[in-house]
Amino acid sequence: MCGYPGDGPPDSDRTPPAISWDDPGVTRSPESLRSLPSVDRLLRAEVAQSLIARHGRTVVKNAIRETLAEMRTCTPADSGSATDASLLEQVHVRIEKATRPSLRPVCNLTGTVLHTNLGRATLPREAIDAVARAAQQPTNLEFDIDRGVRGDRDSHLEALLCRLTGAEAATVVNNNAAAVLLVLNALALKKEVPVSRGELIEIGGSFRLPDIMARAGCRLREVGTTNRVHLHDYADAIGPRTGAVMKVHTSNYEVVGFTSGVIEGEIGSLCHERGVPFVVDLGSGTLVDLRRFGLPHEPTPAESLVSGADVVTFSGDKLLGGPQAGIIVGRADVIARIRRNPLKRALRVDKLTIAALTAVLDLYRDPDRLAERLPVLRILTRPIAEIRGAAHRLRPLLSDAVGEVAEVRVVDCHSQVGSGALPTQHLASSGLAISPRTSLRGRGAAVERIAARFRALPMPIIGRIQEGAFVLDLRCLEDESSFVNQLWALKN
Ligand SMILES: *Cc1c(COP(=O)(O)O)cnc(C)c1O
């Protein structure tokens, strides 16, 4: 089986930031130093003037100074003949680099569809438009237009969420970790929360259930063992000090073998008998039955609520396919308690999130067209023949771009959902494997150099390194033209 980057850093994070096939670097001779122009002379040049018009005098002057300072120590191989024009070109490049936003689009060809390090779900057009509208103008974020009085930001989402999950009430916070923190703090401060030992999860990016529980001010009460838990374990753990019982969807792993769990319905009935709230953290959670789209089943909030959960929490940017958010649905009185907690104010979502999430939830009202309109679902259900077709189309172009350095082959590979959803399910996919034409000894370094080269493109292409090749899984490549249009930059 292959190694996937999963929720960890992309493979490429381990590679040095080298961007060229080979390493130039020559020290400048003393006589050429004397010929360097002054800062003022360069500032007067026409190129410098147009840079000043765009970036301001301070930025350009500093960039000239830095460029000249660098020239005094180390220059590219073709040194000795630095002209004003070539120096100004370097100034230009330096300014471009410094003013480029840190957060940039990248091309996710890692094969992990919901890659946490690459921003998880991409939004549908409808959500992007809604975000732009909400950003441009004042909105009725917390204003009741009909009555002319203060409103509630949850009101924009609550009805939709209730309709899609069957819940009585709903609220939304910054992410699912925040949702879990808030729910536990609101329901079980200074109280015990029984959780199965097999569900004490850690999720990439430092979400550890025991830590969150401690910060929420609750005492974790472990029940059962790592592989087995029984209903009587829960029954024995519930007492006067119990604030809530929690079940966590073990979203990024599966315990297999001699295992036994207690189904939600049984814990739900037990909790109701004993009068304690039952909380389910679903993690990913999707609002439709994925089997309808030919994908494996992933639990839905509606199913948990039917099983007797009083509160269910899940992420907005995992399988749901929306913006980062933590969604809390459940019984009206319990949600009311959660809303009154002061942490709710600290963890609340902004208008842009509300705009995006509303637009995404709206798409769920029409499940027939969901797989076309929601990018996450469109990508997960993309037919293998289509992906393979793209691989065959792109292979010669990529082969031409990498030239003599490497060989490009069409390969079968497996994508995964990512972000902990459906952890053991791999989706058959197709991709391009780029193998360096080097002897076995230099192979590791050569593959790393290829990966670095692709990361250095105007829109960085992130793949994964597997069995001595740099592999691009094409499942997530929806915009072929922007991929192709930058391949020229690989040639030099
Ligand atoms: C992903 C996940 C979380 C954390 O959700 P974020 O939206 O990343 O904060 C919590 N619990 C489970 C079970 C998860 O899968």
Coordinates of N, CA, C and O in Angstrom, one line a residue, residues 14 133 176 277 411:
R14 N 9.2 18.6 3.3 CA 10.5 18.1 3.8 C 11.6 18.5 3.0 O 12.8 18.5 3.3
R133 N -20.4 39.3 -2.1 CA -21.5 40.2 -1.8 C -21.5 40.6 -0.4 O -21.7 41.8 -0.1
N176 N -14.9 22.8 14.1 CA -15.5 21.8 14.9 C -14.8 21.6 16.2 O -15.4 21.2 17.2
P277 N -27.3 14.6 29.0 CA -27.2 14.9 27.6 C -26.2 14.0 26.9 O -25.2 13.6 27.4
V411 N 0.0 6.5 -14.6 CA 0.0 5.4 -13.6 C -1.4 5.3 -12.9 O -2.1 6.3 -12.9

